[in-house]
Amino acid sequence: MKFAAITERLAGLGGAKWEIHNKARALGRQGRDIIELTIGEPDVPTPETLVTAAIDALARHRTGYSSGEGEPGLRAALAERYSQRNGRPITPDQVMCFPGTQTSLYAVMTGLVQSGDEVLVGDPMYATYEGVIRATGAKMVPVPLRPEHGFRMQASDIESRITPQSRVIFLNTPHNPTGSILTADDIKAIGALAIKHDLWIISDEVYEDLIFDGKPFTSPLSLPELADRVIVASSISKSHAAPGFRSGWCIGPQAFTTALLPLAETMLFGNQPFIADMTEQAIRDGSPVARGMCQRFAKRAQHLEKRLTTDTALTVHQPDAGMFALINVSATGMNGAEYALHLLEHGGVAVMPGASFGASLTNWVRVALTVDDTAFDSACDRIIQHAHALQMETA
């Protein structure tokens, strides 16, 4: 039997990138004591106010069909939020709602590119980006995010890779897995390239509310000169500790949302009204948990760097936002994949190989900052002990 070409384009993606995480879960089921630092799951439950809002909406029988664009109340709330944030008017007609950022990005990318087109995206990148691009038939063009630039995408690196087939610059700020934030100057330089070469800009901003204290944030949506070419995607998954509700959106030019509507209707014809009502409340009230998560994640990242720098040859990249830190493991003589497997089997700590996020992180691993302080400190102990054991083996 034959399958569609999309299955070949996506072969080897998806679950294959999470091999270490799945192995850690299997070992845990066998009774092994494993500390998981693989997935970016919020370290607090969804706020009770939002759970209650969803239940109340269910009680009001908000379970009928929705508009393909999303519920009017939610779209209005998002338009108000983004108008205030960006200092220019955003209308509800520029908003479309989807089940989570992932679905939003899939729809947006499908609406912008096709076979023969090219998408410029930072390397490293979130693990699903390659699939979102390749699903359309377009070619992914990695743009290296260099440690010496704080893992921030540089306009010069983008420009050297632009061809006549280029259609989209795909940004993620704040960035997963590096925790870097594009500066206002970065955004202006990238925006100038987009104008010069008539490119779209997609900006995944799901970590916007998890920026550590004192760090500024600029969205390309705030630049009036980019108004006709920027699409922002986000959700409440991280900001409101509500990943299981699958509630996201995109904001873009009205001409784009109008063109995308038939695709959205073909995919799922709107998200669930009771979840939309809960999300509207979340947007209007703001997050009661984001600030606490920011403080804890920043503290754990600093703790990780202090302990590993003091007691091992491993080096830690300090994030400015998000739920993760990166460790350079090249001092062990292993690449990130080899190290992650060895640490899991001999140290009882599960981390993500950097190569799961792109070739430029071959010698790195990603560490989630989302377990409680006691477990995180125990994980640091195990990483240090494991490093000492490796050093003795090679002495």
Coordinates of C-alpha atoms in Angstrom, one line a residue:
M1 CA 0.0 0.0 0.0
K2 CA 1.2 3.5 -0.8
F3 CA 1.2 6.5 1.6
A4 CA 1.2 10.2 0.9
A5 CA 4.5 12.0 0.4
I6 CA 4.0 13.9 3.6
T7 CA 4.7 10.7 5.6
E8 CA 8.1 10.4 3.9
R9 CA 8.9 14.1 4.6
L10 CA 8.1 13.6 8.3
A11 CA 9.7 10.2 8.7
G12 CA 12.3 10.2 11.5
L13 CA 10.8 13.4 13.1
G14 CA 8.4 13.6 16.0
G15 CA 8.9 10.8 18.5
A16 CA 12.4 10.0 17.3
K17 CA 13.7 13.2 18.8
W18 CA 12.3 12.2 22.2
E19 CA 14.1 8.8 22.5
I20 CA 15.9 9.7 25.7
H21 CA 12.7 10.9 27.4
N22 CA 10.8 7.8 26.4
K23 CA 13.7 5.6 27.6
A24 CA 13.7 7.5 30.9
R25 CA 9.9 6.9 31.3
A26 CA 10.4 3.2 30.6
L27 CA 13.2 2.9 33.2
G28 CA 11.0 4.7 35.7
R29 CA 8.2 2.2 35.1
Q30 CA 10.7 -0.5 35.9
G31 CA 11.4 1.0 39.3
R32 CA 14.6 3.0 38.5
D33 CA 15.0 6.3 40.3
I34 CA 15.1 8.7 37.4
I35 CA 15.0 12.5 37.7
E36 CA 13.4 13.8 34.5
L37 CA 14.8 17.1 33.1
T38 CA 13.5 16.6 29.6
I39 CA 10.1 18.2 29.1
G40 CA 9.1 21.8 29.7
E41 CA 6.1 21.2 31.8
P42 CA 5.1 24.1 34.1
D43 CA 5.9 23.4 37.7
V44 CA 2.5 24.5 39.0
P45 CA -1.0 23.3 38.1
T46 CA -3.4 25.3 36.0
P47 CA -4.8 28.1 38.3
E48 CA -8.1 27.1 39.9
T49 CA -9.7 30.2 38.6
L50 CA -9.2 29.0 35.0
V51 CA -10.3 25.5 35.8
T52 CA -13.5 26.9 37.4
A53 CA -14.0 29.2 34.4
A54 CA -13.9 26.2 32.0
I55 CA -16.3 24.2 34.2
D56 CA -18.7 27.1 34.5
A57 CA -18.7 27.4 30.7
L58 CA -19.4 23.7 30.4
A59 CA -22.3 24.2 32.8
R60 CA -23.6 26.9 30.5
H61 CA -23.5 24.3 27.7
R62 CA -20.8 26.2 25.8
T63 CA -20.2 23.0 23.8
G64 CA -21.6 23.9 20.4
Y65 CA -19.8 24.6 17.1
S66 CA -17.5 27.5 17.1
S67 CA -16.5 30.0 14.3
G68 CA -13.6 28.9 12.2
E69 CA -11.8 32.1 13.3
G70 CA -12.5 31.5 17.0
E71 CA -15.0 32.8 19.5
P72 CA -15.7 36.6 19.3
G73 CA -15.0 37.3 23.0
L74 CA -11.6 35.7 22.9
R75 CA -10.6 37.4 19.6
A76 CA -11.6 40.7 21.1
A77 CA -9.6 40.1 24.2
L78 CA -6.5 39.2 22.2
A79 CA -6.9 42.2 19.9
E80 CA -7.0 44.4 23.0
R81 CA -4.0 42.8 24.6
Y82 CA -1.8 43.0 21.5
S83 CA -2.9 46.6 20.7
Q84 CA -1.8 47.6 24.2
R85 CA 1.4 45.7 24.0
N86 CA 2.5 46.8 20.6
G87 CA 1.3 50.4 20.7
R88 CA -0.8 50.2 17.5
P89 CA -4.3 49.0 16.8
I90 CA -4.9 45.2 16.3
T91 CA -8.4 44.3 15.3
P92 CA -10.3 41.1 16.1
D93 CA -10.3 40.4 12.3
Q94 CA -6.5 40.0 12.6
V95 CA -6.9 37.2 15.2
M96 CA -7.4 33.5 14.6
C97 CA -7.7 30.9 17.4
F98 CA -6.3 27.3 17.3
P99 CA -5.8 24.4 19.7
G100 CA -2.4 25.4 20.9
T101 CA 0.7 27.1 19.3
Q102 CA 1.6 23.9 17.5
T103 CA -1.6 23.8 15.5
S104 CA -1.4 27.5 14.9
L105 CA 2.1 27.2 13.5
Y106 CA 1.1 24.3 11.3
A107 CA -1.8 26.3 9.8
V108 CA 0.3 29.4 9.4
M109 CA 3.2 27.6 7.7
T110 CA 0.8 25.7 5.4
G111 CA -0.8 29.0 4.4
L112 CA 2.5 30.6 3.5
V113 CA 4.8 28.1 1.8
Q114 CA 4.8 25.0 -0.4
S115 CA 7.1 22.7 -2.4
G116 CA 10.0 24.7 -3.9
D117 CA 9.9 27.4 -1.2
E118 CA 12.5 27.9 1.6
V119 CA 12.0 28.8 5.2
L120 CA 14.9 30.3 7.2
V121 CA 14.9 29.2 10.8
G122 CA 17.4 29.4 13.6
D123 CA 19.5 26.3 14.5
P124 CA 19.0 25.3 17.3
M125 CA 15.2 25.3 17.2
Y126 CA 12.3 23.8 19.0
A127 CA 12.0 20.1 18.1
T128 CA 8.8 20.3 16.0
Y129 CA 9.8 23.2 13.7
E130 CA 11.5 21.0 11.2
G131 CA 8.3 18.9 10.9
V132 CA 6.1 22.0 10.6
I133 CA 8.2 23.2 7.7
R134 CA 8.8 19.9 5.9
A135 CA 5.1 19.0 6.1
T136 CA 4.4 21.7 3.6
G137 CA 7.0 20.4 1.1
A138 CA 9.1 23.5 1.7
K139 CA 12.8 23.3 2.4
M140 CA 14.2 24.2 5.8
V141 CA 17.3 26.4 5.7
P142 CA 19.0 26.4 9.1
V143 CA 20.6 29.7 10.3
P144 CA 23.2 29.1 13.0
L145 CA 22.5 30.7 16.3
R146 CA 26.0 31.2 17.7
P147 CA 27.0 31.1 21.4
E148 CA 29.3 34.1 20.9
H149 CA 26.1 36.1 19.9
G150 CA 24.2 34.7 22.9
F151 CA 22.3 32.4 20.5
R152 CA 20.5 35.3 19.0
M153 CA 19.8 35.2 15.3
Q154 CA 22.0 37.6 13.3
A155 CA 20.7 39.4 10.2
S156 CA 24.1 38.8 8.5
D157 CA 23.7 35.1 8.9
I158 CA 20.2 35.2 7.5
E159 CA 21.2 37.3 4.5
S160 CA 23.9 35.0 3.5
R161 CA 21.4 32.2 3.1
I162 CA 18.6 34.1 1.3
T163 CA 17.9 32.8 -2.2
P164 CA 15.1 33.5 -4.8
Q165 CA 13.2 30.7 -3.2
S166 CA 13.2 32.2 0.3
R167 CA 9.7 33.0 1.6
V168 CA 9.7 33.1 5.4
I169 CA 12.0 34.0 8.3
F170 CA 10.9 31.9 11.2
L171 CA 11.7 33.5 14.6
N172 CA 11.3 32.2 18.2
T173 CA 11.7 34.8 20.9
P174 CA 12.1 34.1 23.7
H175 CA 13.9 31.1 22.3
N176 CA 13.5 27.4 23.1
P177 CA 16.0 25.7 23.8
T178 CA 18.5 28.6 24.5
G179 CA 16.4 31.1 26.5
S180 CA 17.7 33.9 24.4
I181 CA 15.7 37.0 23.5
L182 CA 16.1 39.0 20.3
T183 CA 16.9 42.6 21.0
A184 CA 15.1 45.6 19.4
D185 CA 18.1 46.1 17.2
D186 CA 18.1 42.5 16.2
I187 CA 14.4 42.8 15.2
K188 CA 14.9 46.0 13.3
A189 CA 17.8 44.4 11.3
I190 CA 15.9 41.2 10.6
G191 CA 12.8 43.3 9.6
A192 CA 14.8 45.3 7.2
L193 CA 15.9 42.1 5.5
A194 CA 12.3 40.9 5.3
I195 CA 11.3 44.2 3.6
K196 CA 14.3 44.1 1.2
H197 CA 13.6 40.6 0.1
D198 CA 9.8 40.6 0.4
L199 CA 9.7 37.8 3.1
W200 CA 7.2 36.9 5.7
I201 CA 8.2 36.8 9.4
I202 CA 6.6 34.2 11.7
S203 CA 7.4 34.8 15.4
D204 CA 6.6 32.1 18.0
E205 CA 6.3 34.1 21.2
V206 CA 4.9 31.4 23.5
Y207 CA 7.5 32.2 26.3
E208 CA 6.8 36.0 26.2
D209 CA 5.4 35.9 29.8
L210 CA 8.3 33.9 31.1
I211 CA 11.1 36.5 30.7
F212 CA 13.4 36.9 33.7
D213 CA 13.5 40.1 35.6
G214 CA 15.1 43.1 33.9
K215 CA 15.2 41.6 30.4
P216 CA 13.4 43.6 27.7
F217 CA 11.3 42.1 25.0
T218 CA 10.5 43.4 21.5
S219 CA 8.1 41.7 19.1
P220 CA 8.3 42.3 15.3
L221 CA 4.6 42.9 15.5
S222 CA 5.3 46.2 17.3
L223 CA 7.1 47.7 14.2
P224 CA 4.6 49.5 12.0
E225 CA 6.8 49.0 8.9
L226 CA 6.4 45.2 9.3
A227 CA 2.6 45.3 9.8
D228 CA 1.9 43.6 6.5
R229 CA 4.4 40.8 6.8
V230 CA 4.5 39.6 10.5
I231 CA 2.5 36.8 12.0
V232 CA 2.8 36.1 15.7
A233 CA 1.8 32.7 17.3
S234 CA 1.3 32.0 21.0
S235 CA -0.9 30.3 23.6
I236 CA -1.7 30.0 27.3
S237 CA 0.2 26.7 27.6
K238 CA 3.3 28.2 29.3
S239 CA 2.2 31.6 30.6
H240 CA -0.9 30.2 32.5
A241 CA 0.4 26.6 33.1
A242 CA -2.3 25.2 31.0
P243 CA -0.7 23.1 28.3
G244 CA -3.4 20.4 28.3
F245 CA -6.2 22.9 27.4
R246 CA -4.6 23.3 24.0
S247 CA -5.6 27.0 23.5
G248 CA -3.5 29.1 21.1
W249 CA -3.8 31.8 18.4
C250 CA -2.1 33.7 15.7
I251 CA -2.1 37.5 15.0
G252 CA -1.4 38.8 11.5
P253 CA -2.5 41.1 8.7
Q254 CA -6.2 40.9 8.0
A255 CA -5.5 39.9 4.4
F256 CA -3.6 36.9 5.8
T257 CA -6.3 35.8 8.3
T258 CA -8.9 36.1 5.5
A259 CA -6.9 33.9 3.2
L260 CA -6.2 31.4 6.0
L261 CA -9.8 31.0 7.2
P262 CA -10.8 28.3 4.7
L263 CA -7.7 26.3 5.7
A264 CA -8.6 26.7 9.4
E265 CA -12.2 25.6 8.7
T266 CA -11.0 22.6 6.7
M267 CA -8.7 21.6 9.6
L268 CA -11.0 21.9 12.6
F269 CA -13.7 24.6 12.2
G270 CA -12.9 26.4 15.4
N271 CA -11.8 25.4 18.9
Q272 CA -14.1 24.6 21.8
P273 CA -16.2 27.4 23.1
F274 CA -15.9 26.5 26.8
I275 CA -12.0 26.6 26.4
A276 CA -12.3 29.9 24.5
D277 CA -14.3 31.4 27.4
M278 CA -11.6 30.2 29.9
T279 CA -8.9 31.6 27.6
E280 CA -10.6 34.9 27.3
Q281 CA -10.6 35.2 31.1
A282 CA -7.0 34.2 31.2
I283 CA -6.0 36.9 28.7
R284 CA -8.1 39.7 30.4
D285 CA -6.9 38.8 33.9
G286 CA -3.3 38.1 33.2
S287 CA -1.3 35.2 34.6
P288 CA -1.2 34.6 38.4
V289 CA 1.6 32.1 38.0
A290 CA 4.0 33.4 35.4
R291 CA 6.0 35.7 37.7
G292 CA 6.6 32.9 40.2
M293 CA 7.7 30.5 37.5
C294 CA 10.1 33.2 36.1
Q295 CA 11.7 33.6 39.6
R296 CA 12.1 29.9 40.2
F297 CA 13.4 29.1 36.7
A298 CA 16.0 31.9 36.9
K299 CA 17.1 30.8 40.3
R300 CA 17.5 27.2 39.2
A301 CA 19.5 28.2 36.1
Q302 CA 21.8 30.2 38.3
H303 CA 22.1 27.3 40.8
L304 CA 23.0 24.9 37.9
E305 CA 25.7 27.2 36.6
K306 CA 27.2 27.8 40.0
R307 CA 27.4 24.2 40.9
L308 CA 28.6 22.8 37.6
T309 CA 31.1 25.6 37.1
T310 CA 32.5 25.1 40.5
D311 CA 32.7 21.3 40.5
T312 CA 33.0 20.1 36.9
A313 CA 34.4 21.1 33.5
L314 CA 30.9 21.4 32.1
T315 CA 29.8 24.8 31.1
V316 CA 26.2 26.3 31.3
H317 CA 24.6 28.9 29.1
Q318 CA 22.5 31.2 31.2
P319 CA 19.0 31.7 29.7
D320 CA 17.2 35.1 29.8
A321 CA 13.7 33.5 29.7
G322 CA 11.8 30.2 29.4
M323 CA 12.1 26.8 31.1
F324 CA 15.5 25.5 30.0
A325 CA 19.2 25.8 30.3
L326 CA 21.9 24.4 28.1
I327 CA 25.0 22.5 29.2
N328 CA 28.1 22.2 26.9
V329 CA 29.4 18.6 27.5
S330 CA 32.3 18.6 25.1
A331 CA 34.7 18.4 28.0
T332 CA 33.6 14.9 28.6
G333 CA 34.8 13.8 25.1
M334 CA 31.2 12.8 24.3
N335 CA 28.7 14.5 22.1
G336 CA 25.3 15.4 23.5
A337 CA 23.5 12.3 22.5
E338 CA 26.2 10.0 23.9
Y339 CA 26.4 12.0 27.1
A340 CA 22.6 12.1 27.6
L341 CA 22.3 8.3 27.3
H342 CA 25.3 7.7 29.6
L343 CA 24.0 10.1 32.2
L344 CA 20.6 8.4 32.1
E345 CA 22.0 4.9 32.5
H346 CA 24.8 5.7 35.0
G347 CA 23.6 8.9 36.7
G348 CA 19.8 8.5 36.8
V349 CA 19.1 11.9 35.2
A350 CA 17.3 12.4 31.9
V351 CA 18.2 15.4 29.8
M352 CA 17.6 16.1 26.1
P353 CA 20.4 15.8 23.6
G354 CA 21.1 19.1 22.0
A355 CA 21.0 17.5 18.5
S356 CA 17.3 17.0 19.0
F357 CA 17.1 20.8 18.4
G358 CA 19.5 21.2 15.6
A359 CA 23.1 20.3 14.4
S360 CA 24.6 23.3 16.1
L361 CA 23.9 21.8 19.5
T362 CA 25.7 18.5 18.8
N363 CA 27.9 19.0 21.9
W364 CA 25.2 20.3 24.2
V365 CA 22.3 19.0 26.2
R366 CA 19.1 20.8 27.3
V367 CA 18.0 20.7 30.9
A368 CA 14.5 21.5 32.0
L369 CA 14.2 23.9 35.0
T370 CA 10.7 22.7 35.9
V371 CA 11.2 20.2 38.7
D372 CA 11.0 21.3 42.3
D373 CA 14.1 22.7 44.0
T374 CA 14.9 19.5 46.0
A375 CA 14.7 17.3 43.0
F376 CA 16.7 19.8 40.9
D377 CA 19.5 20.0 43.5
S378 CA 19.6 16.2 43.6
A379 CA 19.9 16.2 39.8
C380 CA 22.8 18.6 40.1
D381 CA 24.4 16.3 42.6
R382 CA 24.1 13.4 40.2
I383 CA 25.4 15.3 37.2
I384 CA 28.5 16.3 39.3
Q385 CA 29.0 12.8 40.5
H386 CA 28.7 11.5 37.0
A387 CA 31.2 14.0 35.7
H388 CA 33.7 13.0 38.4
A389 CA 33.2 9.3 37.5
L390 CA 33.8 10.0 33.8
Q391 CA 37.0 12.0 34.7
M392 CA 38.3 9.0 36.8
E393 CA 37.6 6.7 33.9
T394 CA 39.7 8.8 31.5
A395 CA 42.5 9.6 34.0

